[in-house]
Coordinates of C-alpha atoms in Angstrom, one line a residue:
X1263 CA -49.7 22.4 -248.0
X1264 CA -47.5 20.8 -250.3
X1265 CA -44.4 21.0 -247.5
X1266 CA -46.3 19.7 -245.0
X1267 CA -47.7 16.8 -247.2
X1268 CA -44.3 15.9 -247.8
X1269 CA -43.0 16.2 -244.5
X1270 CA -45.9 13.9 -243.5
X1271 CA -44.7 11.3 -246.2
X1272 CA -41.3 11.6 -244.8
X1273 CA -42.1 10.8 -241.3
X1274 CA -44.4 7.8 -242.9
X1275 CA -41.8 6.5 -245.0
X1276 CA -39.7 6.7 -242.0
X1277 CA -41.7 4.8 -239.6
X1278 CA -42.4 2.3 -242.1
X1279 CA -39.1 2.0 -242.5
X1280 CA -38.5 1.3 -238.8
X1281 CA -41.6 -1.4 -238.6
X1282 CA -39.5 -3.3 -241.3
X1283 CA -36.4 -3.0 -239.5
X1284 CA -38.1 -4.1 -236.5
X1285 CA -39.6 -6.9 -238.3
X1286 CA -36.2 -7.9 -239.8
X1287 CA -34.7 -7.7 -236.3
X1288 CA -37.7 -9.7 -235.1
X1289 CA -37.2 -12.4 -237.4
X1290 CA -33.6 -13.1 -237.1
X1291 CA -33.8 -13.6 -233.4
X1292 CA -36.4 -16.2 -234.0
X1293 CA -34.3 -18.1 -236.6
X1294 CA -31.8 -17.6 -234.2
X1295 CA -33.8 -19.0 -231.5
X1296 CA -35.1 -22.0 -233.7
X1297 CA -31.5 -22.4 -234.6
X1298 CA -30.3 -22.6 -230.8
X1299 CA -33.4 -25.1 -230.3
X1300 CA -32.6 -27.2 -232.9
X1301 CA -29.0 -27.8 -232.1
X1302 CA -29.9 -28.8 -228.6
X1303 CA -32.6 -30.8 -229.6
X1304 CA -29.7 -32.6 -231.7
X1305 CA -26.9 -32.5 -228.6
X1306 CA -29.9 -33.9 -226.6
X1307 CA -30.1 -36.5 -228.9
X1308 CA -26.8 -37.1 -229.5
X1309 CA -26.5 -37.8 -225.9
X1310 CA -29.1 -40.3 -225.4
X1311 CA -28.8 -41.7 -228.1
X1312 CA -25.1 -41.9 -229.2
X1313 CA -23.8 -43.5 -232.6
X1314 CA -20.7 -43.9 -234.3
X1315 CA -18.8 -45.9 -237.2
X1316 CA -15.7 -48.1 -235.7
X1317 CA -13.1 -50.2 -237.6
X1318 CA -13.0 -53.8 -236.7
X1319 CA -10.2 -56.3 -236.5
X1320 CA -11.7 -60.3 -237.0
X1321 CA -9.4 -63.2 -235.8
X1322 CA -9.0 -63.8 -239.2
X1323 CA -7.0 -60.4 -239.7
X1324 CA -9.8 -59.0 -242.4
X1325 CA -10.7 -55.0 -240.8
X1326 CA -14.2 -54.6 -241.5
X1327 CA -16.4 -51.3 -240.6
X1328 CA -19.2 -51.5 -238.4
X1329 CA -21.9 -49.0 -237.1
X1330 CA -22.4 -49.0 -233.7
X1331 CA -25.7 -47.3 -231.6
X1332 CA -26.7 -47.2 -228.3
X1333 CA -29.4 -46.1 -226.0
X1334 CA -27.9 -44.7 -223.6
X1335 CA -28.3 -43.1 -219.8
X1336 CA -25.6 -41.2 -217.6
X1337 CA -26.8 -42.9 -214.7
X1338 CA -27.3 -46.3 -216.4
X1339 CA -24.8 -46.9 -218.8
X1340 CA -26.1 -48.6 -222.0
X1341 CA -29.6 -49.5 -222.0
X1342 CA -29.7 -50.7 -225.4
X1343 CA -27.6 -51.0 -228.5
X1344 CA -27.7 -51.8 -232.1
X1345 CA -24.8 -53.2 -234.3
X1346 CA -24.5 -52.5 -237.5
X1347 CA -22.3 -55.6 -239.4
X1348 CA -22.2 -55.9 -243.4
X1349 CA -20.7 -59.5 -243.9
X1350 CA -20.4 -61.8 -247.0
X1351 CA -21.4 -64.8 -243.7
X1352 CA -24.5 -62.4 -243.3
X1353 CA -25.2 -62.2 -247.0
X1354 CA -25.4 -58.6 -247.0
X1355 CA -25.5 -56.2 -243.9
X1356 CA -27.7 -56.9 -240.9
X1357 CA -28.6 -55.8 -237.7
X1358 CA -27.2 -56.9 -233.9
X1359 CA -29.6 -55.6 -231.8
X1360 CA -29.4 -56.5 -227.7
X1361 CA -29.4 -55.3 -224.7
X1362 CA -25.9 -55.2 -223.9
X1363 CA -22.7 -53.2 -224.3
X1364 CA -21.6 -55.3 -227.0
X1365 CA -17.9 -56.7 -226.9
X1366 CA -16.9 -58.5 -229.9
X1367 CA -17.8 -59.3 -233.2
X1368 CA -15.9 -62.1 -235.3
X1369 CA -15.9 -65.3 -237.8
X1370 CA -14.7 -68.5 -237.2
X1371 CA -15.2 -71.5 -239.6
X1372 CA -17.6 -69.2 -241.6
X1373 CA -19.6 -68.6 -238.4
X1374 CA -20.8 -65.1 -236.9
X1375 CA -20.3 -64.8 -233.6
X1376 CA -21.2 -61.5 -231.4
X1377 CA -21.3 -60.7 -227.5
X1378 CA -21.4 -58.5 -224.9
X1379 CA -21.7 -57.5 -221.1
X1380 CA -25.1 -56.5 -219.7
X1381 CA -24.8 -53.3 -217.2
X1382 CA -26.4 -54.0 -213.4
X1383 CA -29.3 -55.7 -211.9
X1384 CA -32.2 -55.6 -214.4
X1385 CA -30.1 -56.7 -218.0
X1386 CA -29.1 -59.1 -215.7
X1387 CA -32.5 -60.5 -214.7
X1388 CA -33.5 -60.0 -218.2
X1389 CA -30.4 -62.4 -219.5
X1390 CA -31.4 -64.8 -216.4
X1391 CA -28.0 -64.0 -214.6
X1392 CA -25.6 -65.5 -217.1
X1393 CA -23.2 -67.5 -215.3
X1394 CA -19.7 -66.3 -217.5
X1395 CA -21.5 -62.6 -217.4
X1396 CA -21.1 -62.3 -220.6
X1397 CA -24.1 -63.5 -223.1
X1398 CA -23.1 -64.7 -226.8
X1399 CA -25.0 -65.0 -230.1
X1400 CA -24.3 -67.0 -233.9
X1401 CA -26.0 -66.2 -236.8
X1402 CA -28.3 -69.3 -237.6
X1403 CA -29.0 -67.6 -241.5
X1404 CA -32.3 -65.6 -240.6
X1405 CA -31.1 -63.7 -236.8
X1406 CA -28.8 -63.6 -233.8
X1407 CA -29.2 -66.5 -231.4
X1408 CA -28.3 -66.6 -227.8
X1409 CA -25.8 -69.3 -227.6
X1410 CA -23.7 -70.7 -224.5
X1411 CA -21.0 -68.0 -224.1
X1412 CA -18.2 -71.0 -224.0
X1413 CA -19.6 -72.8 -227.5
X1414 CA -17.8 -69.4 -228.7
X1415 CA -14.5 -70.6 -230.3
X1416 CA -12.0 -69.5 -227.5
X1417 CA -10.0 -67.4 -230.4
X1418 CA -13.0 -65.4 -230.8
X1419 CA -13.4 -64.5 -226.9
X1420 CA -10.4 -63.5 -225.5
X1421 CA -10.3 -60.2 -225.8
X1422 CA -13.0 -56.9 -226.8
X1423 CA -12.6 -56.2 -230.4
X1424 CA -16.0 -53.9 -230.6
X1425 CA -15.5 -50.4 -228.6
X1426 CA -17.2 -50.8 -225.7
X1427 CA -17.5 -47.2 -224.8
X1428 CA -19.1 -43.9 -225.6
X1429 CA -17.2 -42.8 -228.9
X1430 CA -18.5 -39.4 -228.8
X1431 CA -16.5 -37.9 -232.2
X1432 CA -17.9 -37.7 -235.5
X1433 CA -15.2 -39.1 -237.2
X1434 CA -14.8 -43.0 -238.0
X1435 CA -13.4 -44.6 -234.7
X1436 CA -10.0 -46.4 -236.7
X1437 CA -8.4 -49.5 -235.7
X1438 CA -5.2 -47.2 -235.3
X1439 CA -6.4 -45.0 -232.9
X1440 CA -8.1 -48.6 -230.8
X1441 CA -4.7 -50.5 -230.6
X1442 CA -3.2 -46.9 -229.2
X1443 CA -5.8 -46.0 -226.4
X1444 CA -8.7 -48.7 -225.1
X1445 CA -11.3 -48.0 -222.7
X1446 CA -10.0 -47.5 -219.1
X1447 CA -9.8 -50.4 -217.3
X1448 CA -13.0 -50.5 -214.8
X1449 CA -13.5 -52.4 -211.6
X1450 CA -12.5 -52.3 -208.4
X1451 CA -12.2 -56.3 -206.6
X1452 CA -12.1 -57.3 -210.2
X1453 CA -10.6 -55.6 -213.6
X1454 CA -11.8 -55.3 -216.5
X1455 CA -10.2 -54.3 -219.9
X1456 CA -9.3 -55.4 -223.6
X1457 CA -8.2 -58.3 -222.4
X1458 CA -11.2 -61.0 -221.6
X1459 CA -10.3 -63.0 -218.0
X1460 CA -13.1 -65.1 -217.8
X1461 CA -12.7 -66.3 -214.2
X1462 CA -13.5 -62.6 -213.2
X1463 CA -16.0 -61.9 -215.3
X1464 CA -17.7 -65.0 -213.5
X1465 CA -17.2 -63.8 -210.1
X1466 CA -18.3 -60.9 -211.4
X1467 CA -21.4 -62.9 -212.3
X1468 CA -21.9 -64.2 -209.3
X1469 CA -21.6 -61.1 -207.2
X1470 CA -24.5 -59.7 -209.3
X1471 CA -26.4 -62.6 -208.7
X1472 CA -25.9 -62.1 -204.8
X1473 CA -27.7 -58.7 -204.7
X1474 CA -30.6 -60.0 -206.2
X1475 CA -30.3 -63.1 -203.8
X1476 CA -30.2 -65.4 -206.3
X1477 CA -27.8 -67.5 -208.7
X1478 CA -26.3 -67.3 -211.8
X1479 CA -28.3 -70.1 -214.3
X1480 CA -27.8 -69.1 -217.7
X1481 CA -25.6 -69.9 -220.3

């Protein structure tokens, strides 16, 4: 009796032993799974809605640090976007928020001045087809304020100082590794780069403004 009541706790012990290790095993596949869930909840994220930090260079020569974040579609290009700009002008750090794929940021004369491009038909419509293409904002004290792109002082608009594409690393974005690689130059009758030639970003404009058979109107 007493062999068989130990061979019976054996095989007990045993099997209990194997419930826990199946438990264990169960356990760490769904931590695993969770884990595998998570980080593509994250890349998901990541992908629609990138962000960044970018050195910037002002016409005045100061480098500042900016945070940049968009909401963002393949298909689409930037939907919407949110820069972050800490400022002794701004009294503090404040928020550039628009629907564009900003350009610049700068200070002239103690002024704040930001812009940027808006991507196909509908930012256009929503800017009321801006007639350089480009739509500009000053700090008044209190927000961003749409502005006439040219009331920009002409220092502070002739060229992209704010990267205007997907920066996809998690590392700070330096002015270094801007001056050494820009975004590709896009466009096909017209081209567009660093390097800000109004006169195309205005036909530009007005090619826009075609497909929706109407005209640009906006400043």
């Amino acid at each position: 009796m007493n062999l068989l009541a130990e061979s019976g706790s054996g095989i007990f012990l045993i099997w209990m032993g194997s419930v826990k290790l199946k438990s264990m095993m169960g356990m760490a596949l769904l931590a695993a799974a969770a884990s595998v869930l998570a980080w593509s909840g994250w890349a998901l994220y990541r992908e629609r809605y990138p962000s960044w930090y970018e050195e910037v260079r002002l016409s005045d020569g100061r480098i500042i640090t900016i945070h940049q974040k968009r909401s963002y579609h393949s298909h689409y290009g930037t939907l919407q976007s949110w820069v972050t700009i800490n400022l002794p002008e701004l009294g503090g750090k404040r928020v550039w928020y628009s629907r564009l794929r900003p350009q610049r940021v700068d200070v002239v004369d103690g002024k704040v001045y930001v812009f940027g491009k808006p991507a196909g038909i509908t930012k256009n419509q929503y800017y009321r087809y801006p007639k350089n293409f480009m739509v500009g904002f000053v700090w008044n004290g209190a927000d961003f304020v749409r502005i006439p792109f040219l009331s920009i002082p002409e220092r502070a608009r002739e060229e992209e100082n704010v990267y205007p594409c997907i920066y996809t690393q998690l590392s700070l974005l330096t002015i270094q590794q801007k001056d050494m690689q820009w975004c590709p130059i896009t466009g096909d009758r017209w081209k567009f780069g660093k390097t800000i030639k109004l006169e195309d970003y205005q036909a530009l404009a007005n090619f826009y403004a075609g497909l929706d058979n109407g005209t640009t109107h906006s400043d």
